[in-house]
Short mmCIF file of C-alpha atoms and ligand atoms in Angstrom, two decimals:
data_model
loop_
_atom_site.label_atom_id
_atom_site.label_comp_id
_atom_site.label_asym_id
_atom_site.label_seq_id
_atom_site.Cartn_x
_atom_site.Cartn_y
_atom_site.Cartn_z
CA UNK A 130 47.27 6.61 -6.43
CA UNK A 131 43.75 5.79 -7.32
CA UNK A 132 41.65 7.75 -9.79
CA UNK A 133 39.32 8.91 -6.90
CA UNK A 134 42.78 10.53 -5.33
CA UNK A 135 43.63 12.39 -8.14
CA UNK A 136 44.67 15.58 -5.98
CA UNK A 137 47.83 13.88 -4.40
CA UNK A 138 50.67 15.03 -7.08
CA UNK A 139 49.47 18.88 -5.89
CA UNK A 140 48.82 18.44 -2.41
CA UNK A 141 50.62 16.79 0.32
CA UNK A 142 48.11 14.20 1.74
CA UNK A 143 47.63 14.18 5.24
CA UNK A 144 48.51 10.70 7.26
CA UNK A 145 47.99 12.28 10.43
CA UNK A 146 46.41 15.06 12.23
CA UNK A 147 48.67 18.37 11.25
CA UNK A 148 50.87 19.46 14.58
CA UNK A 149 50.07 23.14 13.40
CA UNK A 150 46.91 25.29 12.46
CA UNK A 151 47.20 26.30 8.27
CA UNK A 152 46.34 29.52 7.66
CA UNK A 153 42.52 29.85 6.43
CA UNK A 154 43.23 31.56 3.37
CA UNK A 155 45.89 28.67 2.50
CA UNK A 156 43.31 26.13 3.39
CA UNK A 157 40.03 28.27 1.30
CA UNK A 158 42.60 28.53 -1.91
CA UNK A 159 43.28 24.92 -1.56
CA UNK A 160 39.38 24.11 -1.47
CA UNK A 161 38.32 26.71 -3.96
CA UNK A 162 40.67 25.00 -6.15
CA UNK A 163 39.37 21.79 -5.97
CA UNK A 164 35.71 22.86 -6.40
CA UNK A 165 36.41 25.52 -9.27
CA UNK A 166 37.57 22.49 -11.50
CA UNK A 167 34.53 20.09 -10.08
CA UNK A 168 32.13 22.24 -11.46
CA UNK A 169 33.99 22.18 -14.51
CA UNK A 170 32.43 19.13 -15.01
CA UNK A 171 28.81 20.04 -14.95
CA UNK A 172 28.50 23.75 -16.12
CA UNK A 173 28.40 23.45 -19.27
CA UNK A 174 25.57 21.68 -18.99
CA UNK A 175 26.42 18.48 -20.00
CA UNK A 176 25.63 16.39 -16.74
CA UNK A 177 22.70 14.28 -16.32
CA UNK A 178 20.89 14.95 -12.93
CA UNK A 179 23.16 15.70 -10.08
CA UNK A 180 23.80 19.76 -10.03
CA UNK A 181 19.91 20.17 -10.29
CA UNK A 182 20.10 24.00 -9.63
CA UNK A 183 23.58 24.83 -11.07
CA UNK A 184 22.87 29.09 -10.06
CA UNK A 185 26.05 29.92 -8.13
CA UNK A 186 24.31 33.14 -7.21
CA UNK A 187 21.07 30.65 -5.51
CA UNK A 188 24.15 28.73 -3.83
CA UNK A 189 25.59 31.62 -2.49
CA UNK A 190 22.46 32.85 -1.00
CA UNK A 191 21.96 28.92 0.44
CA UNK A 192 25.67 29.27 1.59
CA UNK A 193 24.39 32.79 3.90
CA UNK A 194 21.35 31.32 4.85
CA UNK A 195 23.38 28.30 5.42
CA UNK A 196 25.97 30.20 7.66
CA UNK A 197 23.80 32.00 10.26
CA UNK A 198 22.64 28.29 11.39
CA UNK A 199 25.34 25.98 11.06
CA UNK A 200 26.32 25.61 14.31
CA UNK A 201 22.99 25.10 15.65
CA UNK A 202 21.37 21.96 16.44
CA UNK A 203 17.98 20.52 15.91
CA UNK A 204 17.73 18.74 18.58
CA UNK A 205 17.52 21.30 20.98
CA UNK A 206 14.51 23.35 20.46
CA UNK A 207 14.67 25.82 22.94
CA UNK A 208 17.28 27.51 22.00
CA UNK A 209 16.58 27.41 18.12
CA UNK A 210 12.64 27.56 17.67
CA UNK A 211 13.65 28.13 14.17
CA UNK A 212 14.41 24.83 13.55
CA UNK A 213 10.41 24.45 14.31
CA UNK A 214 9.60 27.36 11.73
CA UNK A 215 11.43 26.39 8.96
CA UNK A 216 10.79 22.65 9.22
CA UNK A 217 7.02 23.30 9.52
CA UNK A 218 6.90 25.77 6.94
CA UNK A 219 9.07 23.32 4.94
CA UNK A 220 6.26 20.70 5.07
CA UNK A 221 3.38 23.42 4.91
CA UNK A 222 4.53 24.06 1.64
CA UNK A 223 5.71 20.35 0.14
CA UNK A 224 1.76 19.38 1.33
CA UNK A 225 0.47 22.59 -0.62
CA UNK A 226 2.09 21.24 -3.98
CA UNK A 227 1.86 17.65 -3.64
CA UNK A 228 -1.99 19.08 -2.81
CA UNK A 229 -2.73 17.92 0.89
CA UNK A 230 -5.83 20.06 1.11
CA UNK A 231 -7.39 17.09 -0.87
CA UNK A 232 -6.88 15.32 3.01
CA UNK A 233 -10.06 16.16 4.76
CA UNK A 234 -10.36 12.62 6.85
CA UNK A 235 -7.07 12.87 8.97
CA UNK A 236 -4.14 15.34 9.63
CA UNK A 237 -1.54 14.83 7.46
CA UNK A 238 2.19 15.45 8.49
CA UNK A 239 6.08 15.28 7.71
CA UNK A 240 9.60 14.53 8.10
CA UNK A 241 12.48 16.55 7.10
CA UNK A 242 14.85 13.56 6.28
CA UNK A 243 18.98 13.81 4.75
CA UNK A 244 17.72 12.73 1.47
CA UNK A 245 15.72 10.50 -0.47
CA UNK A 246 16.90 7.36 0.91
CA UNK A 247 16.09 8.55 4.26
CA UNK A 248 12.84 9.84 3.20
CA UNK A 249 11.93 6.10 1.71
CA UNK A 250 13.37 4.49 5.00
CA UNK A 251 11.40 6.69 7.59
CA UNK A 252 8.29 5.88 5.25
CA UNK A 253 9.03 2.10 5.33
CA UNK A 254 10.07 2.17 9.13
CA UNK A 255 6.78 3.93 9.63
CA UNK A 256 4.71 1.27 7.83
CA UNK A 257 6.21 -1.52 10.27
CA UNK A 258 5.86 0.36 13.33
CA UNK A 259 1.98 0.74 12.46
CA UNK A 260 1.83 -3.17 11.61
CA UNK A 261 3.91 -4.43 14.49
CA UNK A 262 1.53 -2.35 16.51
CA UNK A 263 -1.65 -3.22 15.03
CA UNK A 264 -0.54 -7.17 13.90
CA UNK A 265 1.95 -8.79 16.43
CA UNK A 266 5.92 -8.88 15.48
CA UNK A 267 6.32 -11.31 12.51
CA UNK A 268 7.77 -10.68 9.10
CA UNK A 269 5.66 -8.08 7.15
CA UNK A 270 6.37 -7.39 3.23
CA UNK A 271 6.46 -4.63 0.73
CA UNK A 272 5.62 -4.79 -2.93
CA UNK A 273 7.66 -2.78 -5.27
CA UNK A 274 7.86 -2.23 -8.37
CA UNK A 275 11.21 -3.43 -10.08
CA UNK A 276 11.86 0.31 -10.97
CA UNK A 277 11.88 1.42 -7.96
CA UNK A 278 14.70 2.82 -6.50
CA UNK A 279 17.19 0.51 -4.24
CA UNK A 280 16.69 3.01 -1.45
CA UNK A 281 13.65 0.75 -0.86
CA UNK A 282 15.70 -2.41 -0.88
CA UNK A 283 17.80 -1.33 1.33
CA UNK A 284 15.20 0.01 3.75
CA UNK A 285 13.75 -3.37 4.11
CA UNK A 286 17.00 -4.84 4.11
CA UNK A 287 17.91 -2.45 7.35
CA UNK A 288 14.47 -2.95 8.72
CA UNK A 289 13.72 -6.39 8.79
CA UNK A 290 11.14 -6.06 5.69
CA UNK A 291 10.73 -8.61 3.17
CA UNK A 292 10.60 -6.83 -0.61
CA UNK A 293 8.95 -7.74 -3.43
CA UNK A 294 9.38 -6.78 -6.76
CA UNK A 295 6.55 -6.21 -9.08
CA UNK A 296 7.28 -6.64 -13.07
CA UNK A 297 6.84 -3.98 -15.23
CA UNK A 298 6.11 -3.55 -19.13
CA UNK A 299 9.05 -3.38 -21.61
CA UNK A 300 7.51 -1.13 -23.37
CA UNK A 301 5.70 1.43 -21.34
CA UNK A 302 8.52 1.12 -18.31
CA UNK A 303 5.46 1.07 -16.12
CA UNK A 304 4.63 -1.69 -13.32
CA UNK A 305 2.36 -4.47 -13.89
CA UNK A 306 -0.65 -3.24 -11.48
CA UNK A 307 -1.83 -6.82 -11.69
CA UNK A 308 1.36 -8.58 -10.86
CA UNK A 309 1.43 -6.22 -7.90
CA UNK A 310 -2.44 -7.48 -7.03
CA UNK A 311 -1.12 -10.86 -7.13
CA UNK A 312 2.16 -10.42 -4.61
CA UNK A 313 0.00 -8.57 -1.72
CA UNK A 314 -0.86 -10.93 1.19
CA UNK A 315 -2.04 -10.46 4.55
CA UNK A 316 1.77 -9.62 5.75
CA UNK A 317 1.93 -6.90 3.15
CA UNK A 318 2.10 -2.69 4.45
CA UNK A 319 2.53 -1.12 1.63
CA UNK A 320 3.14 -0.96 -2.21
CA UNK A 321 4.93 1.88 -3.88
CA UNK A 322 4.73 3.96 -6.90
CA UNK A 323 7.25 5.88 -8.46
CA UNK A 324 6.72 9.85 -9.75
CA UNK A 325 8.93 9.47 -11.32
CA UNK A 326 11.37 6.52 -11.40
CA UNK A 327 15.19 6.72 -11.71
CA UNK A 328 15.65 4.89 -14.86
CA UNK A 329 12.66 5.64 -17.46
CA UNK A 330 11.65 9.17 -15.86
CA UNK A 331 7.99 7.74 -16.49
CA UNK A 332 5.26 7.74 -13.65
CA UNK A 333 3.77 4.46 -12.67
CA UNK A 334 -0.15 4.02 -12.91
CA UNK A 335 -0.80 5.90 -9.56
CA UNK A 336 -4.72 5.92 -9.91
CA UNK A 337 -4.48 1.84 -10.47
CA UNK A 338 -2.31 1.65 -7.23
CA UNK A 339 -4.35 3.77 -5.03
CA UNK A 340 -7.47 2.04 -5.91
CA UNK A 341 -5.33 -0.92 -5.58
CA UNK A 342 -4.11 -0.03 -2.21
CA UNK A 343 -7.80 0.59 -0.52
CA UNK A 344 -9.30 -2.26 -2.16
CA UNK A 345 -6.79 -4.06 -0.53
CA UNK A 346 -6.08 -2.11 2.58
CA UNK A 347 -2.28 -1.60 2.79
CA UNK A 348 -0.45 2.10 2.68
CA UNK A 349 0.59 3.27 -1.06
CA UNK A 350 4.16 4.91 -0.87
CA UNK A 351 4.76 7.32 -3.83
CA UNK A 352 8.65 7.89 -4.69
CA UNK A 353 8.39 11.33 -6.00
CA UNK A 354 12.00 11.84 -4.61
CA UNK A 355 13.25 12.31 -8.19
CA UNK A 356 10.07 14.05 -9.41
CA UNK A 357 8.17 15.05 -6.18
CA UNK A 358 9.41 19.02 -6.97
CA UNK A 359 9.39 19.25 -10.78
CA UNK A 360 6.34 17.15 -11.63
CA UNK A 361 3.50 19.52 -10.14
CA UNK A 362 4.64 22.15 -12.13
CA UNK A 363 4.82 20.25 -15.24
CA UNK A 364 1.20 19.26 -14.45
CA UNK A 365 0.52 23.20 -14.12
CA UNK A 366 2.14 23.71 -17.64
CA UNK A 367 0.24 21.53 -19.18
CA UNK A 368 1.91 18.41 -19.66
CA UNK A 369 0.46 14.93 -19.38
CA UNK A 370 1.73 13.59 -16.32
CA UNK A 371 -0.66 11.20 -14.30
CA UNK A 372 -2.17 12.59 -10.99
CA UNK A 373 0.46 11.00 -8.18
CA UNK A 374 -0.02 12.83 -4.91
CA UNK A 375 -2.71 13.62 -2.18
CA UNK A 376 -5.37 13.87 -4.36
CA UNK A 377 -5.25 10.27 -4.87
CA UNK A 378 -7.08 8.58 -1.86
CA UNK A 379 -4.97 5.49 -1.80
CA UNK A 380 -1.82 7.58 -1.12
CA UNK A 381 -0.61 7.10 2.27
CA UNK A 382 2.61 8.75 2.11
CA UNK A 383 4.89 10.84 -0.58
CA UNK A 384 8.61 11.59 -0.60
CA UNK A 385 10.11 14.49 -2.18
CA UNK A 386 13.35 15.80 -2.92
CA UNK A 387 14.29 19.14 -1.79
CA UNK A 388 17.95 18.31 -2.65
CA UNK A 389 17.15 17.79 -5.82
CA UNK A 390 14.39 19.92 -7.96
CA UNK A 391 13.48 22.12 -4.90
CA UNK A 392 17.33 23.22 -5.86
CA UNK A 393 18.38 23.30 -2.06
CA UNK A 394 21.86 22.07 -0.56
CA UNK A 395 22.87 18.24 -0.56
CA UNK A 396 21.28 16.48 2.66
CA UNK A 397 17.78 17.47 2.64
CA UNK A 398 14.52 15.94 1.54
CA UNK A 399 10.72 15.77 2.73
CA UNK A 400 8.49 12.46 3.64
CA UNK A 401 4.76 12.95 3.46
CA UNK A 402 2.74 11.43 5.51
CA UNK A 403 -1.57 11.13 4.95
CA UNK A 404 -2.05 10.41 8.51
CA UNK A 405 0.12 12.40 10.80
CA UNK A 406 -0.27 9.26 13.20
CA UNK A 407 2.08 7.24 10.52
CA UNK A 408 5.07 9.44 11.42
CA UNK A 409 4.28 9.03 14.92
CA UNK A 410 4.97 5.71 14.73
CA UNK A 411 8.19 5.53 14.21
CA UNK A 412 9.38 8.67 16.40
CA UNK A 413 12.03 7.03 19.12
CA UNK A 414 11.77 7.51 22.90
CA UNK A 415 14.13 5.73 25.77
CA UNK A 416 12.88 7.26 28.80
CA UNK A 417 15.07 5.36 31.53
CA UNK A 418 18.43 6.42 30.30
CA UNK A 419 20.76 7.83 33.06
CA UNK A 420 21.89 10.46 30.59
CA UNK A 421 18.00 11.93 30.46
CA UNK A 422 14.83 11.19 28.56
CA UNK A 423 15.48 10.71 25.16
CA UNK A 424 13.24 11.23 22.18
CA UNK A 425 14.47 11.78 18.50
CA UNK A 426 11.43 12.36 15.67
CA UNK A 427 13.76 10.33 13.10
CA UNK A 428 16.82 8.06 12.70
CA UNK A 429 19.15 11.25 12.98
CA UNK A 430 20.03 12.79 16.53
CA UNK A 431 21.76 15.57 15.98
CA UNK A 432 20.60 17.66 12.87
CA UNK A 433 22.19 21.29 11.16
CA UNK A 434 19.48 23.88 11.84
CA UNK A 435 21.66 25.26 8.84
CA UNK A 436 20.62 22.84 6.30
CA UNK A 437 16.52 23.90 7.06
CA UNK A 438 17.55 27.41 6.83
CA UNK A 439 19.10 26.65 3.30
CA UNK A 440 16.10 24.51 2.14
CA UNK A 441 13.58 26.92 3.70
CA UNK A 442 15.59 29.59 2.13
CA UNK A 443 15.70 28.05 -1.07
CA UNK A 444 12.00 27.18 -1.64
CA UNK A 445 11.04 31.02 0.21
CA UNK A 446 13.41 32.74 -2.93
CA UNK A 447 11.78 30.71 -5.70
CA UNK A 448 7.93 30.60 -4.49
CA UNK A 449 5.64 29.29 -7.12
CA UNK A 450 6.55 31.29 -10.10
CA UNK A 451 10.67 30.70 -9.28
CA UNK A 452 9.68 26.53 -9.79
CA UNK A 453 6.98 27.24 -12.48
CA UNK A 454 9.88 28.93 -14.66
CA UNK A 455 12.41 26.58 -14.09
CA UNK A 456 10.28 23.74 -14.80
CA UNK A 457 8.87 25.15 -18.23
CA UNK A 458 12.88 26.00 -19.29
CA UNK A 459 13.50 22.57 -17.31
CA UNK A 460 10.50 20.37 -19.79
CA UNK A 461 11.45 22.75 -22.73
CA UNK A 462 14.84 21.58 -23.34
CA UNK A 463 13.64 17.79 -22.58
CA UNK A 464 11.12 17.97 -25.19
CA UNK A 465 13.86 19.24 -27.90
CA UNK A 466 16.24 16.57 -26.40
CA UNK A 467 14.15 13.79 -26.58
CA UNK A 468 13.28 15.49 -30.63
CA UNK A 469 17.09 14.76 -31.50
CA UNK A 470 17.06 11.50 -30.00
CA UNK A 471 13.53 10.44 -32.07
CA UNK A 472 15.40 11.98 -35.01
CA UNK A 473 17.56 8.46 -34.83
CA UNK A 474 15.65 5.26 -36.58
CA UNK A 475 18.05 3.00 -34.49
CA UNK A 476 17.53 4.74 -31.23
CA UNK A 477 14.63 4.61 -28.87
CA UNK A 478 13.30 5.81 -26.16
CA UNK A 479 11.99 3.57 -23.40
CA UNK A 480 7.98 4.78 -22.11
CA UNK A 481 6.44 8.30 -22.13
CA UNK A 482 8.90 9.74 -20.30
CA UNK A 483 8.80 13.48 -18.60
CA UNK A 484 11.81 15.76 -18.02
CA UNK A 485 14.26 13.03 -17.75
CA UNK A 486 14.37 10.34 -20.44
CA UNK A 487 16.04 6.82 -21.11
CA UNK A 488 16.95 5.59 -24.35
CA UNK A 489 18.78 2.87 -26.09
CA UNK A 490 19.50 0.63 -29.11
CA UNK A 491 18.19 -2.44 -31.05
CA UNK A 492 20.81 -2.09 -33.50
CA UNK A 493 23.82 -1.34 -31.61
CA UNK A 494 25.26 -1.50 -27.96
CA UNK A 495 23.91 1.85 -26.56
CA UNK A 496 27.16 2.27 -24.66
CA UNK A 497 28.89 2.40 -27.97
CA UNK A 498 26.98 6.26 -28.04
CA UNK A 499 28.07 6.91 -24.56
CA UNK A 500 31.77 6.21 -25.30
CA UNK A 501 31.90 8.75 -27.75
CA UNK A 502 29.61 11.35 -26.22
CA UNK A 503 31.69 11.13 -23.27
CA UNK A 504 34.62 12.43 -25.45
CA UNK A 505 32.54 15.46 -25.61
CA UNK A 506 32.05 15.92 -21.72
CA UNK A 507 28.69 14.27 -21.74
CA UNK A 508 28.10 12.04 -18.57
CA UNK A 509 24.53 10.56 -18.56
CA UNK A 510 23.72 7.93 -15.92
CA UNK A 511 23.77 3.97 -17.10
CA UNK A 512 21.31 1.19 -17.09
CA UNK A 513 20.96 -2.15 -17.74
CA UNK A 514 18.24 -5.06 -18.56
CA UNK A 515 18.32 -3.28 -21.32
CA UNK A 516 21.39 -1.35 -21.59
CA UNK A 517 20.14 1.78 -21.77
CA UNK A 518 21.37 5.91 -21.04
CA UNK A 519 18.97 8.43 -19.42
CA UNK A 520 19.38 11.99 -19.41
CA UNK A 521 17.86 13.79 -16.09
CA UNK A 522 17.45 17.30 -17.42
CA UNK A 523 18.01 20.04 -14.84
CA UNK A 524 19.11 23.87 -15.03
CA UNK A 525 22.45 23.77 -15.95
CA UNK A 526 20.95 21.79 -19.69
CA UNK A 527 18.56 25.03 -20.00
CA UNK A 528 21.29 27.81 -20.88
CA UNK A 529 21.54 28.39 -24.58
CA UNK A 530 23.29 26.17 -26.99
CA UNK A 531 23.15 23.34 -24.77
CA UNK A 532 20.00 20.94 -26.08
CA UNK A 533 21.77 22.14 -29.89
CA UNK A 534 24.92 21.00 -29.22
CA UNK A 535 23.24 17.29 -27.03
CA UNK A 536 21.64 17.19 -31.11
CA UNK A 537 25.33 17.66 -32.85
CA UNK A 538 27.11 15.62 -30.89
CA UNK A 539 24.42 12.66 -30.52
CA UNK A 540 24.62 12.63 -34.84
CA UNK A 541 28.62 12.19 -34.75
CA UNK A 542 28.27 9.52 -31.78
CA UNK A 543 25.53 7.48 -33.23
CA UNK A 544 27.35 7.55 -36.69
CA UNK A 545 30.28 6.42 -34.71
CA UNK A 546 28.28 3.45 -33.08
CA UNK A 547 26.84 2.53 -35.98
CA UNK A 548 30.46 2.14 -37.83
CA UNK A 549 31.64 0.74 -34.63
CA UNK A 550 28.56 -1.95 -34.06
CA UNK A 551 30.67 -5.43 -33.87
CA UNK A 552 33.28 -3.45 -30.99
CA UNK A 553 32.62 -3.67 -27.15
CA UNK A 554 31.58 -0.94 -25.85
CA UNK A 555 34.13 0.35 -22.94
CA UNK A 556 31.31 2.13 -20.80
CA UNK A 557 28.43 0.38 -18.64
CA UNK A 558 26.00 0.92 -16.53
CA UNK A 559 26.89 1.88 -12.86
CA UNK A 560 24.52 3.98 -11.00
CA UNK A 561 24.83 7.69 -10.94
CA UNK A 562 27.19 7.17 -13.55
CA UNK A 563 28.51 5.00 -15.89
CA UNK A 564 32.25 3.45 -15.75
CA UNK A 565 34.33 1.00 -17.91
CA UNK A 566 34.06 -3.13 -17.31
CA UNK A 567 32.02 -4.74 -16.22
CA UNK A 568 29.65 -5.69 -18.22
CA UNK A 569 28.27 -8.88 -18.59
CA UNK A 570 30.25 -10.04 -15.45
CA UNK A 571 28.89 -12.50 -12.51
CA UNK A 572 27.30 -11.02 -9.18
CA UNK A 573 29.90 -12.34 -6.93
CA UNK A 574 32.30 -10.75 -9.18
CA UNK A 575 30.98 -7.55 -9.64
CA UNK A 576 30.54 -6.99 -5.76
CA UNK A 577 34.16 -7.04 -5.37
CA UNK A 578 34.85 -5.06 -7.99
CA UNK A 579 32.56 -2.18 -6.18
CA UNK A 580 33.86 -2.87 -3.21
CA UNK A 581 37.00 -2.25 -4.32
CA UNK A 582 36.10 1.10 -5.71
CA UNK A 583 34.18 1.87 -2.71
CA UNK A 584 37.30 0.77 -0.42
CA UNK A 585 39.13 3.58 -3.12
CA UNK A 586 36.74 6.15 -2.55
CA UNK A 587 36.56 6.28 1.26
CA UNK A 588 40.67 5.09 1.18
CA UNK A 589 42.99 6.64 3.32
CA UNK A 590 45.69 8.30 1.04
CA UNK A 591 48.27 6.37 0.22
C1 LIG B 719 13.36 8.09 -7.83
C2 LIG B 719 14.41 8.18 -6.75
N1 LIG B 719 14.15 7.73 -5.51
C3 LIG B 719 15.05 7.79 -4.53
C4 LIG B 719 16.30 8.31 -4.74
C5 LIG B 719 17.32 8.31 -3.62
O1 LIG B 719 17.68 9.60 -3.27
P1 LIG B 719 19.03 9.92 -2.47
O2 LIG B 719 20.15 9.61 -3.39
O3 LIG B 719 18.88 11.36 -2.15
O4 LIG B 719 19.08 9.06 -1.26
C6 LIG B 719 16.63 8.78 -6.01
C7 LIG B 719 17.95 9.32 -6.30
O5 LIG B 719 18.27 9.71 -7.39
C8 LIG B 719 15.66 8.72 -7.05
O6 LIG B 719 15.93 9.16 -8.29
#
């Protein structure tokens, strides 16, 4: 049975639909069980990213909010017009951080999206609708920096969009705003920015881009998926994080996270738009269908009305001063982390980074560190080109003793890796995660070998 099965040995898997109802409080022990030892893994603070909230109380309040809207569906507004209140209120209030008032010349607008892939895609899909429009139907591009998260590769993969990938500096992590200069043509809608990216946790040269983007005349997508709902409060605190949002005129449109730092359920996430005439764009109509006229605002039909409820919910409990305290406990225990790791001559840490920080090695493989914290419960998440391990701080790090013992147990694994320097390291970079083997392998390879853990993951039990 494969390692993403591990539940088999206790519980009978299922080949078939059961002939007979279980009893719910058979079937909620069964779950509870399973989900009281998955958290194991993460409350004790020793997860990178992921559980960005961690408050089982805040989840249980999600879970009633959750509840009372469930069943509903947000596609049929009139007999939930609270899908309409918390989804505008929902965007009201991502545009009053990521400070739309600073849009005077249009109306801006927003999507509420599954996540930040779908956030990215609607943005993307939106940028071709307006070209195709405006330009005729040929192949239009998108400049990226190489940073930037795959979500935009795949976009333009689904969407017919040719992506390019702007270099960035080795040492700051940021892109090359020239390089990106140079790839814009007259096919090109946009270029994004990331606040911040995945990898480095640093935030590209946003100012550059948007002057960039008007000089030039395309859109400027800003990735603040990751970093879209911690960043403006670390600005507020006092930290030195570049301006990224709407006060930037060359920002056409800004995705944010509420499934991550806005610390609401799995599945949600907001796209920004400068120009409330760019969502339009891409909203979908078939009018002749025999089963009615069909329109759908994004690439979902059917939507929970219980998932805005939970993200409304979430960002109503925590106002301003909820996310301002999080985020100074949140950049607190970054700074001390990032201390220990500076404390290391032979480690270092890639860029200026913010509340979630990459570092690595010139004098040893930096998975050799990760092998041995990971005997201590640590999971970080993996890169390569250069190997590297990044540490996305969220609640769950801020309880006490945690950025202490991240200091104790990073001086045992680093003297390990430094005894251990001619050895292969059995970790590597996967994303979200790291996992043993495959370093250093070929493409071709390497595909099957994720497909093969995908076909495990999704696998019908053996
Ligand atoms: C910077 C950035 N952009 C986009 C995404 C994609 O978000 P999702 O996994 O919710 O689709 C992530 C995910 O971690 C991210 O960190």
């Amino acid at each position: 049975m494969s390692d993403y099965y591990p539940y088999a040995e206790r519980f009978a898997p299922l080949h078939s639909m059961p002939e007979e109802g279980r009893s719910r409080g058979e079937i909620l022990d069964e779950l509870r069980q399973m989900a009281t030892e998955e958290n194991g893994h993460w409350e004790n603070g020793h997860c990178s990213g992921s559980m960005y909230c961690g408050d089982h109380d805040h989840y249980a309040f999600l879970t009633e909010a959750f509840g009372m809207f469930a069943h509903a569906n947000a596609l049929q507004r009139d007999i939930v017009p609270s899908a309409t209140r918390f989804e505008g209120e929902i965007i009201a209030m991502t545009l009053d951080m990521l400070h739309g008032e600073a849009i005077t010349e249009t109306t801006p607008g927003g999507l509420i999206t599954s996540g930040g892939s779908g956030s990215i895609a609607h943005a993307m899909l939106a940028y071709r609708e307006v070209a195709r429009a405006t330009r005729g139907d040929r192949r239009f591009n998108v400049v990226k920096p190489e940073t930037a998260h795959p979500a935009f590769d795949k976009a333009c993969h689904l969407f017919g969009l040719e992506l390019r990938r702007a270099p960035v500096d080795p040492d700051t992590t940021l892109v090359d705003v020239d390089a990106v200069a140079g790839l814009i043509d007259e096919d090109t809608v946009a270029i994004i920015g990331s606040a911040c990216n995945y990898g480095y946790g640093t935030v590209d040269p946003m100012p550059a881009l948007s002057d960039l983007a008007l000089e030039r005349g395309v859109g400027l997508h800003v990735d603040g998926c990751l970093g879209g709902f911690i960043l403006p409060w670390g600005q507020e605190l006092g930290y030195p994080i570049p301006t990224f949002d709407f006060r930037l005129p060359g920002v056409t449109s800004i995705s944010a996270d509420t499934h991550k730092y806005g610390y609401a359920f799995k599945g949600s996430s907001v796209v920004l738009f400068r120009d409330v005439q760019l969502r339009n764009s891409q909203y979908f109509y078939l009018t002749d269908w025999t089963g009615g006229k069909y329109c759908s605002p994004s690439m979902d039909g059917s939507r929970s009305v219980g998932l805005l409820a939970a993200t409304w919910a979430s960002m109503v409990t925590l106002g301003r001063e909820g996310y301002l305290d999080y985020a100074r406990r949140i950049f607190s225990v970054a700074d001390a982390m990032q201390e220990a790791v500076r404390s290391h001559g032979d480690l270092r840490i890639l860029g200026d980074p913010t509340f979630c920080f990459s570092f690595t090695s010139d004098d040893f493989d930096i998975y050799l560190v990760n092998d041995r914290m990971r005997l201590n419960g640590w999971r970080f998440n993996g890169q390569q080109y250069p190997n590297a391990i990044h540490m996305a701080v969220t609640r769950p790090q801020t309880q006490p003793g945690v950025a202490e013992q991240f200091a104790v147990d990073l001086n045992e694994a680093v003297a390990w890796a430094r005894e251990h320097a001619d050895e292969q390291a059995s970790s590597s970079a996967v994303y979200g995660g790291v996992a043993g083997g495959m370093n250093d392998e070929a493409d071709e390879f390497i595909k099957m070998v994720m497909a093969d853990m995908m076909d495990h993951q999704l696998g019908v039990p053996e």
